[in-house]
mmCIF file of C-alpha atoms in Angstrom:
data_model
loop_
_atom_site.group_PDB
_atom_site.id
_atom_site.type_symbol
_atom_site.label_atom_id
_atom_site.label_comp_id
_atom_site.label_asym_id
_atom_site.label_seq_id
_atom_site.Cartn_x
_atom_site.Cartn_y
_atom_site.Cartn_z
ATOM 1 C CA UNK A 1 -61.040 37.749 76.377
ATOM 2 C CA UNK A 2 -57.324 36.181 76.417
ATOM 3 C CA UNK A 3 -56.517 32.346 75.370
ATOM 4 C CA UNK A 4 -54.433 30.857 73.003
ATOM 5 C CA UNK A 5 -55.693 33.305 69.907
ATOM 6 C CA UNK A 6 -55.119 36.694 71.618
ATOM 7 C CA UNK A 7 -54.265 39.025 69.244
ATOM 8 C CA UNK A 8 -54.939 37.240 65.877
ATOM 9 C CA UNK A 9 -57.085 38.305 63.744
ATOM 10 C CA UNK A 10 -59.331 35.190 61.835
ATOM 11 C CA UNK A 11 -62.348 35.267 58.920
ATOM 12 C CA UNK A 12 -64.271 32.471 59.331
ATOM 13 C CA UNK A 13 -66.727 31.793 56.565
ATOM 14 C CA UNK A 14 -70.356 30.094 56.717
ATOM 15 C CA UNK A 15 -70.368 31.799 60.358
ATOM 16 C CA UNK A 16 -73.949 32.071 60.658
ATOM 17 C CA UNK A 17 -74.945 28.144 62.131
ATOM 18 C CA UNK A 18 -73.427 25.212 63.102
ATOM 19 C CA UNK A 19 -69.472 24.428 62.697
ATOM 20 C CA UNK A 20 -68.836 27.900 61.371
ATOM 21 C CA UNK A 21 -70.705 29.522 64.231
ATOM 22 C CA UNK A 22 -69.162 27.008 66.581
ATOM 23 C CA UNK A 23 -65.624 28.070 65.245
ATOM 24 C CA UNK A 24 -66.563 31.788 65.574
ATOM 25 C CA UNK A 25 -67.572 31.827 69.029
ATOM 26 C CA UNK A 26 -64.719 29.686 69.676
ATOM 27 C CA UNK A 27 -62.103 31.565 68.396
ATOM 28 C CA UNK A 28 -63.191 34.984 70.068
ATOM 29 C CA UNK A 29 -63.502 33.165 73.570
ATOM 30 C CA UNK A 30 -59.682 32.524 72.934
ATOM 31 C CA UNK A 31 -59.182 35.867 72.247
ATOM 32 C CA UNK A 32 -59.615 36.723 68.439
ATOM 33 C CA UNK A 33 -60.999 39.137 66.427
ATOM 34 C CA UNK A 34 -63.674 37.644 64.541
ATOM 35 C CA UNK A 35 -64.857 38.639 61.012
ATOM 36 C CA UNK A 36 -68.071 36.706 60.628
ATOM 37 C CA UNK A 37 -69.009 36.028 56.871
ATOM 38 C CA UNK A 38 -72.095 34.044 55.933
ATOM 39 C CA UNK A 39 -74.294 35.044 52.961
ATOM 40 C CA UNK A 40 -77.387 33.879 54.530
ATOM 41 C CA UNK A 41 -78.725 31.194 52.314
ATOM 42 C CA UNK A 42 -80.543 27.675 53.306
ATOM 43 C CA UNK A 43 -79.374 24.124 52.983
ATOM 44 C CA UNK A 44 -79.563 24.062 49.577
ATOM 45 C CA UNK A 45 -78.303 27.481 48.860
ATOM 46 C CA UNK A 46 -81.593 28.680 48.593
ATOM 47 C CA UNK A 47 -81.307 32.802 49.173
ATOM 48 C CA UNK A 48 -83.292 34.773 51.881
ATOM 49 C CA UNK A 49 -82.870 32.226 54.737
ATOM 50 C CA UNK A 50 -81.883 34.039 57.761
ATOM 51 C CA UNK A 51 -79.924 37.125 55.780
ATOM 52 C CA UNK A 52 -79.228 38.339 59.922
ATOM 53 C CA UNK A 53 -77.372 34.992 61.042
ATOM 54 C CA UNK A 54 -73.550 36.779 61.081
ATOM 55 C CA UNK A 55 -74.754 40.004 62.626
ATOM 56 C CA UNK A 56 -76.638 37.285 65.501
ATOM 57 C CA UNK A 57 -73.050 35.465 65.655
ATOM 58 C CA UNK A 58 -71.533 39.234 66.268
ATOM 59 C CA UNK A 59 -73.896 40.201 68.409
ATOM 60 C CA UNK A 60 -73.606 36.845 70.528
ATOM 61 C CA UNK A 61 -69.632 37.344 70.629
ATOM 62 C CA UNK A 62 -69.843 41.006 71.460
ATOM 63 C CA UNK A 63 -72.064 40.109 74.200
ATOM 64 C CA UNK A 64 -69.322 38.092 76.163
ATOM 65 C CA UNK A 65 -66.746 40.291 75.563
ATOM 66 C CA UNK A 66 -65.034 39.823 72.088
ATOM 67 C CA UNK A 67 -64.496 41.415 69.470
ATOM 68 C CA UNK A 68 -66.331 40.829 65.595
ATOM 69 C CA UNK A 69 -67.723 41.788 62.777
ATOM 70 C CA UNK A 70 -70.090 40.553 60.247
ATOM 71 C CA UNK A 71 -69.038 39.846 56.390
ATOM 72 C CA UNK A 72 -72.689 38.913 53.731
ATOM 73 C CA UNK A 73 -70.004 38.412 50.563
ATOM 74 C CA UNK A 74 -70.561 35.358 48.700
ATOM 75 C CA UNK A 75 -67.372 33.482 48.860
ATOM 76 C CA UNK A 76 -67.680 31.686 45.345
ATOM 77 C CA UNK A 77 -67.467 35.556 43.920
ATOM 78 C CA UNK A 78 -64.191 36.546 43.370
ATOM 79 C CA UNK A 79 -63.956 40.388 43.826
ATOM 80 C CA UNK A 80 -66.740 40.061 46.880
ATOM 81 C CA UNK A 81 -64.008 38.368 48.643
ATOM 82 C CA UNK A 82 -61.387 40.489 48.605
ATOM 83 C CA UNK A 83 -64.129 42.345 50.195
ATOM 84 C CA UNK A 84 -63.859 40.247 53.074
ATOM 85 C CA UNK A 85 -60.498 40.299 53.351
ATOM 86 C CA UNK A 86 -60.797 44.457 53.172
ATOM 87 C CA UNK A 87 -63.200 44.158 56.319
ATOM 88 C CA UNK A 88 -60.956 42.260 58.233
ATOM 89 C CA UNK A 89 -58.250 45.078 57.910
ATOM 90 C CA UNK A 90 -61.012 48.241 58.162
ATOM 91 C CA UNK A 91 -62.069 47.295 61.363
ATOM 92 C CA UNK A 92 -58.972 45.380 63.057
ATOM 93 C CA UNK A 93 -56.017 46.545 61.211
ATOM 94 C CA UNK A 94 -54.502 43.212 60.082
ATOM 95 C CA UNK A 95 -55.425 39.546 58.754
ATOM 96 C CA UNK A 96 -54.041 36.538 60.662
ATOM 97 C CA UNK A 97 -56.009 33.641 59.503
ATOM 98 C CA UNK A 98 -58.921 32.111 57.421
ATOM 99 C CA UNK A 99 -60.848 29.656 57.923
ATOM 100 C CA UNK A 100 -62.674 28.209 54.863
ATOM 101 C CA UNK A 101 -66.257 26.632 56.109
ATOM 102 C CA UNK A 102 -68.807 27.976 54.244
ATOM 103 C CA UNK A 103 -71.012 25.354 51.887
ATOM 104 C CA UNK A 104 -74.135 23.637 51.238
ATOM 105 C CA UNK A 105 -75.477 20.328 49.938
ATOM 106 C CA UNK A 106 -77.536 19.115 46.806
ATOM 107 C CA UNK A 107 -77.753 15.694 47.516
ATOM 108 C CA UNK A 108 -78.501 13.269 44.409
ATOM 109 C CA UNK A 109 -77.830 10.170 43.199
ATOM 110 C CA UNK A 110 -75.310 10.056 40.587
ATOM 111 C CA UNK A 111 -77.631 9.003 37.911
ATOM 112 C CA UNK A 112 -80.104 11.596 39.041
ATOM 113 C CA UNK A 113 -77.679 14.576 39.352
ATOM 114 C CA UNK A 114 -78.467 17.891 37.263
ATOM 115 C CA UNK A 115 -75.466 19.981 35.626
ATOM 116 C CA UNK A 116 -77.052 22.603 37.162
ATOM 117 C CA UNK A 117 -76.470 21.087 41.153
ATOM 118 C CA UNK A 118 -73.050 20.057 40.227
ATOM 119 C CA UNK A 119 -71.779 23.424 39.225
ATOM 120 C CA UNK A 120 -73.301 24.896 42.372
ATOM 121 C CA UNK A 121 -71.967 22.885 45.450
ATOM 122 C CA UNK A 122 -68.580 22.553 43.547
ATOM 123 C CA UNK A 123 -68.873 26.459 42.800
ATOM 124 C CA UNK A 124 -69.379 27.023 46.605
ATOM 125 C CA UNK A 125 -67.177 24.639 48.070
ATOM 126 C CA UNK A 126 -64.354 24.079 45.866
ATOM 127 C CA UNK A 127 -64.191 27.672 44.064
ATOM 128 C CA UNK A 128 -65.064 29.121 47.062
ATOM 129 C CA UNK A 129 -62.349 28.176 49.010
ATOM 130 C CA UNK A 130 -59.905 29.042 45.843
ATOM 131 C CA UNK A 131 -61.160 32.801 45.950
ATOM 132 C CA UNK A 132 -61.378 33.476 49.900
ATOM 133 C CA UNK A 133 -57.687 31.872 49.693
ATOM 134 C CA UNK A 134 -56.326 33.902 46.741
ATOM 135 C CA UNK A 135 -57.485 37.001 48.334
ATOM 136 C CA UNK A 136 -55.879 36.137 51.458
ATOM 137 C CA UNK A 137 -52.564 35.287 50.432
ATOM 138 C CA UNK A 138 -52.396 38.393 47.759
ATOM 139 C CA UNK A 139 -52.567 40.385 51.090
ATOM 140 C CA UNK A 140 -49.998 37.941 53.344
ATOM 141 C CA UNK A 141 -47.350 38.071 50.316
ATOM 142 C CA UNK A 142 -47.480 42.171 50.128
ATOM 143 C CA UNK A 143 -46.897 41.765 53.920
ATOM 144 C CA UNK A 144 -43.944 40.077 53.034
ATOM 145 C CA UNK A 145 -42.560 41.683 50.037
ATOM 146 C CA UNK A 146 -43.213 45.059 52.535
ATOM 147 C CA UNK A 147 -41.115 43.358 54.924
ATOM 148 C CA UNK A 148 -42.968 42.362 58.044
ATOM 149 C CA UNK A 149 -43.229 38.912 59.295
ATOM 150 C CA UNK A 150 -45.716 36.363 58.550
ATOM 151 C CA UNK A 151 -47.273 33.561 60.635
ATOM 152 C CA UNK A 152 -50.415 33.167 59.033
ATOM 153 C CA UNK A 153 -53.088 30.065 58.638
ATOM 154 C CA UNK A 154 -55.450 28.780 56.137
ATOM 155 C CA UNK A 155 -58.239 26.280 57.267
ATOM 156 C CA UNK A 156 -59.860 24.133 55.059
ATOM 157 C CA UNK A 157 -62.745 22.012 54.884
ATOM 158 C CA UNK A 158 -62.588 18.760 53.530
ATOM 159 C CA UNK A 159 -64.650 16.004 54.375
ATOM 160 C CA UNK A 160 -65.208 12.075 54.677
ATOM 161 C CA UNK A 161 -67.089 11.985 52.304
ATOM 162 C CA UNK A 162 -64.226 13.661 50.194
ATOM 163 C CA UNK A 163 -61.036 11.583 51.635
ATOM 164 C CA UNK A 164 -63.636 8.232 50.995
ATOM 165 C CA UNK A 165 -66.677 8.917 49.135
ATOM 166 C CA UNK A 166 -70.751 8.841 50.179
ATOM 167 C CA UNK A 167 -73.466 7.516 48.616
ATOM 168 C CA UNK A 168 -75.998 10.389 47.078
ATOM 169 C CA UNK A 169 -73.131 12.922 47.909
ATOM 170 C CA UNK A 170 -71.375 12.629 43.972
ATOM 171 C CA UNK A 171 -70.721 16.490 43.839
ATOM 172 C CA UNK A 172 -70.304 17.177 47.182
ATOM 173 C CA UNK A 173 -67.913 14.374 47.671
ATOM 174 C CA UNK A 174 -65.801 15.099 44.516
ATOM 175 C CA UNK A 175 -65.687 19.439 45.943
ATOM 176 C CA UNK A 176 -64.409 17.768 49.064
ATOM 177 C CA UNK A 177 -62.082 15.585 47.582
ATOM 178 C CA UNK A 178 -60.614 18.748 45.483
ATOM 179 C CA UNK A 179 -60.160 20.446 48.553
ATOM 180 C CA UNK A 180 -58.237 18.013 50.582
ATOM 181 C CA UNK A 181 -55.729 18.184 47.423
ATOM 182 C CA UNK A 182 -55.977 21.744 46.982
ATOM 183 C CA UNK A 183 -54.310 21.556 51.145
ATOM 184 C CA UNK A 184 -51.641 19.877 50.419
ATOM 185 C CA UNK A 185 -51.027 21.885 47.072
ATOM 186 C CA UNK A 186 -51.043 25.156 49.578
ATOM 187 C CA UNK A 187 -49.215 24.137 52.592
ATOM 188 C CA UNK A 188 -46.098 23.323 49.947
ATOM 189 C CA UNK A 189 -46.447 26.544 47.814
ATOM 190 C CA UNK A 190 -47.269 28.786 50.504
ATOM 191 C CA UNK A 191 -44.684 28.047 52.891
ATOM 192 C CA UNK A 192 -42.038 30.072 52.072
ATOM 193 C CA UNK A 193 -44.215 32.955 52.703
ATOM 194 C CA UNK A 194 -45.187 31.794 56.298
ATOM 195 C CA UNK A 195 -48.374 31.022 55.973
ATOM 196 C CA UNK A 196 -49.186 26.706 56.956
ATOM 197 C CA UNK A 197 -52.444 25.475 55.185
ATOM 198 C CA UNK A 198 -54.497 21.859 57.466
ATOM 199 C CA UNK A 199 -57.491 20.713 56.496
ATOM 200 C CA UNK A 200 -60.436 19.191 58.512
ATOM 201 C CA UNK A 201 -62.484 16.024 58.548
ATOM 202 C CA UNK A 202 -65.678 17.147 60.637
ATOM 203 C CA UNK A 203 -67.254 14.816 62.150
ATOM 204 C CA UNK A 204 -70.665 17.192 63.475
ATOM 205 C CA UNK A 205 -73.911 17.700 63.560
ATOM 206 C CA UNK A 206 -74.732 21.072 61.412
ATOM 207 C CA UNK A 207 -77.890 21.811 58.728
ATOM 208 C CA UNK A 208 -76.046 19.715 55.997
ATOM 209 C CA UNK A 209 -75.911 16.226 58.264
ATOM 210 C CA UNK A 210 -79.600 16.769 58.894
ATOM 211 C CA UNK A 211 -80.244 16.160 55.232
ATOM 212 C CA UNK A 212 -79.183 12.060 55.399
ATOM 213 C CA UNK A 213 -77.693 11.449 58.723
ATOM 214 C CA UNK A 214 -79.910 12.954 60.991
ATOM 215 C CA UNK A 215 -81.016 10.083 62.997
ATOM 216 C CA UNK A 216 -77.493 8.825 63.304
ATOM 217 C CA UNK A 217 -76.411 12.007 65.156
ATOM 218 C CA UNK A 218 -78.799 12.880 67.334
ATOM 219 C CA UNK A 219 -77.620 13.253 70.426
ATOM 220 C CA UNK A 220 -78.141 10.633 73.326
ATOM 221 C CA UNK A 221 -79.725 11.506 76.531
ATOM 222 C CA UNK A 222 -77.138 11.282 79.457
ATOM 223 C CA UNK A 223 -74.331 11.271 77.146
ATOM 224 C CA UNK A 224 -71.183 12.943 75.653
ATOM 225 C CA UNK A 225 -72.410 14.616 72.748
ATOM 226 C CA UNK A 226 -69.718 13.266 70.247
ATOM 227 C CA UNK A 227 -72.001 15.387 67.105
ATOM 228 C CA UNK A 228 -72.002 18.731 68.979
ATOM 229 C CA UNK A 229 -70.318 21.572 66.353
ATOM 230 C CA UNK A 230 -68.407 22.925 69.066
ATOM 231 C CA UNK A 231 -66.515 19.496 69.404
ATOM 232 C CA UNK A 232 -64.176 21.312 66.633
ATOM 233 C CA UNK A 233 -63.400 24.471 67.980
ATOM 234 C CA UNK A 234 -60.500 23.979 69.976
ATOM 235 C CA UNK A 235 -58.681 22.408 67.010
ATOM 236 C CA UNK A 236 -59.526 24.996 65.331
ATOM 237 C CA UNK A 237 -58.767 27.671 67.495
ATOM 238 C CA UNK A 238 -55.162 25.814 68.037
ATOM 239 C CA UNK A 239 -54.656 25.911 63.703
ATOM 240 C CA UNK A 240 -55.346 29.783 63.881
ATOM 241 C CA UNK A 241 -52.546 30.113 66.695
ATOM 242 C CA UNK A 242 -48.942 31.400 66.129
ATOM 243 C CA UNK A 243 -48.819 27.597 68.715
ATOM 244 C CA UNK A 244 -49.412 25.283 65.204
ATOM 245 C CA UNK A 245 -46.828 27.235 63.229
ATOM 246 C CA UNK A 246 -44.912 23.742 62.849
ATOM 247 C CA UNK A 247 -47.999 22.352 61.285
ATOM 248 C CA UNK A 248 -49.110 21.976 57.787
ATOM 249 C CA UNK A 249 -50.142 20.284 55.051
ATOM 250 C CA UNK A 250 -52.683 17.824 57.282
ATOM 251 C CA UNK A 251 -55.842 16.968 57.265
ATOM 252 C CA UNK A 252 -57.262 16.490 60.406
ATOM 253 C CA UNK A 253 -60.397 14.250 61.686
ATOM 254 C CA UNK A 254 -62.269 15.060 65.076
ATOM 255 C CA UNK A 255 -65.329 13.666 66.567
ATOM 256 C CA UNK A 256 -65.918 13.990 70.101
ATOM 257 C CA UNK A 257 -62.927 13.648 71.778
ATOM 258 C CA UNK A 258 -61.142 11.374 69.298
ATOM 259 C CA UNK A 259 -58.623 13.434 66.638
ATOM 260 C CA UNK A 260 -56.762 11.711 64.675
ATOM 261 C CA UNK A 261 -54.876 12.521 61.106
ATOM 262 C CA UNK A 262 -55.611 11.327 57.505
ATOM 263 C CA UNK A 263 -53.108 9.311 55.646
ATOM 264 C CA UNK A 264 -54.129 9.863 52.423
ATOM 265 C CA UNK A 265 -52.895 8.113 49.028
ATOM 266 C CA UNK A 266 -50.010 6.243 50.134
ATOM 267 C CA UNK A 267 -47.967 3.926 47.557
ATOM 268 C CA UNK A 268 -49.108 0.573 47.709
ATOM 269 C CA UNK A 269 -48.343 -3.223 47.320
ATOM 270 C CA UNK A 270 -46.542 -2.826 43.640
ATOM 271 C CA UNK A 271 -45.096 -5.657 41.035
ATOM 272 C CA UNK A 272 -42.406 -5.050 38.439
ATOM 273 C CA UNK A 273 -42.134 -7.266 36.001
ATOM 274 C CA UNK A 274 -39.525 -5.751 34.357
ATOM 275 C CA UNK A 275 -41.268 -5.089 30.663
ATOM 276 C CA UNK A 276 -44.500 -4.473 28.845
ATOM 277 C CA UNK A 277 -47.329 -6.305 30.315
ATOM 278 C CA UNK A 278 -49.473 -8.271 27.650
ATOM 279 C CA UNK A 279 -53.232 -7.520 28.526
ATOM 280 C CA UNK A 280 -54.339 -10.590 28.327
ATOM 281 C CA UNK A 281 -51.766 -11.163 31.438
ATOM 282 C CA UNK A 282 -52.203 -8.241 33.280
ATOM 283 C CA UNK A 283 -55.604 -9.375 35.398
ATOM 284 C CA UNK A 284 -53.911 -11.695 37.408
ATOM 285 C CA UNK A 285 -51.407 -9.291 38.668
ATOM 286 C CA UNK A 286 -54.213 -6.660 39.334
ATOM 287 C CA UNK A 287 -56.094 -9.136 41.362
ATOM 288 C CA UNK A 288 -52.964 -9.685 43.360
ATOM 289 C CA UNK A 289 -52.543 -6.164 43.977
ATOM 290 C CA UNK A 290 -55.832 -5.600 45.246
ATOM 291 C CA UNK A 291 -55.899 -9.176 47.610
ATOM 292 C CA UNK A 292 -52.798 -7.935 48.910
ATOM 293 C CA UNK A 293 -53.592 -4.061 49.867
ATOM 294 C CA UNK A 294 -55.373 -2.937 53.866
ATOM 295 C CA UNK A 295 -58.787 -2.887 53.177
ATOM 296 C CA UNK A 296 -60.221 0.923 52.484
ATOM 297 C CA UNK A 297 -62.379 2.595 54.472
ATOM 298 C CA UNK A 298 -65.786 2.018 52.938
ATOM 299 C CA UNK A 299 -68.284 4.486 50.838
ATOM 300 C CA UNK A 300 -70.227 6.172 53.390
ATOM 301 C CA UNK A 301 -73.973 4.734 52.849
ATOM 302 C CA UNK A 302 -72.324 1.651 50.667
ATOM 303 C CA UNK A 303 -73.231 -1.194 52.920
#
């Protein structure tokens, strides 16, 4: 289909609706192979909702042209995704990026929050992307060791509500957070391997925004749709390229045509005094501290 990802070969997980599928058909109308994994589940994670959605996003891309194929692992389980990984070199030979998207939301209030719905969005998000990843690089670094080159990508999926917080979102928030760390962990350990590790921000409309910002992102008669999913897919089709090998280690914000790149923890306004504070002293200096640090991006849904 030619573009700027001829030739490379991508998984992009949660493939069956919104950003994944955006990303999907994206990437193959720039010219890449496409394994399309998405175990089918709801909103919630809720199983037997829409079991069909990657072979649809396959069939879709092989309609125009491209070339894919559809992956039902569940990325959270370890050995099913070296299963994906094995599909992406039975059917195309070779492995050039991932692209970590999958997920789903159990949004609570802290105070109302079950064990049970915090293991499963941070098993999803936050283990998920660990065992698509590990799987991944296992097969980049035998490359290696073998002696071929490497120019190879991971994308992850971070969030807002990871780099700042969001009301009713304590799980998903802290999964997000873990992954925007996990990033920068990767891009520095994997980079003497050739493989570059960004994260993203996304700022679209997809089945998880219709759970508490629906109304906020509808789209506007007349107007740019700034929510649309496929907003994101030329930054992510540019990550997959052998064009962003010179980036890594950022996490990256889009919505509608405004990008623009986290900063993340950053040392701060700072006082020495030279010895062991008393505590009965120490308040004073932590109010200064805070007076005299940029005002932080607020809690989503904190007033």
């Amino acid at each position: 289909m030619g573009g700027i990802c001829e030739g490379r070969i991508v998984i992009v997980t949660g493939a069956g609706h919104g950003l994944g599928k955006a990303y999907a058909l994206g990437l193959a109308a720039e010219g890449a192979k496409v394994v399309v994994n998405d175990l089918g589940v709801g909103t919630y994670g809720e199983a037997g909702v829409g079991a069909s959605a990657a072979q649809q996003v396959v069939d879709e891309i092989r309609a125009k042209g491209g070339e894919a194929v559809a992956s039902y692992a569940d990325v959270a389980d370890f050995e099913a995704c070296k299963g994906i990984v094995q599909t992406a070199l039975d059917h195309f030979g070779a492995l050039h990026a991932l692209v970590n998207n999958a997920g789903f939301v159990r949004d609570r209030m802290f105070v109302s929050c079950t064990p049970e719905e915090w293991d499963a969005v941070l098993r999803v998000h936050l283990r998920g992307h660990f065992c698509t990843s590990r799987h991944a690089v296992d097969y980049w670094r035998a490359q290696q060791k073998a002696g071929k080159p490497i120019d190879a990508r991971i994308i992850n999926t971070s969030s807002g509500a990871g780099l700042q917080g969001s009301v009713g979102q304590s799980a998903y928030s802290a999964a997000k957070a873990g992954i925007a760390t996990l990033t920068l962990v990767q891009a520095t350990e994997l980079a003497r391997y050739g493989i570059t590790v960004n994260g993203l921000a996304p700022n679209a409309r997809t089945r998880m925004t219709e759970t508490a910002f629906a109304e906020q992102m509808k789209p506007k008669e007349n107007e740019f749709d700034i929510f649309a999913p496929e907003n994101m897919a030329p930054l992510v089709a540019f990550l997959c390229s052998e064009a962003s090998r010179d980036i890594t280690g950022q996490i990256f914000d889009l919505r509608g045509g405004r990008i623009s790149v986290a900063l993340g923890w950053i040392d701060g306004p700072t006082i020495d005094k030279g010895a062991r504070w008393q505590a009965s002293e120490i308040g004073a200096a932590v109010r200064d501290l805070v007076a005299a640090r940029p005002a932080p991006k607020p809690v989503y849904g904190g007033g």
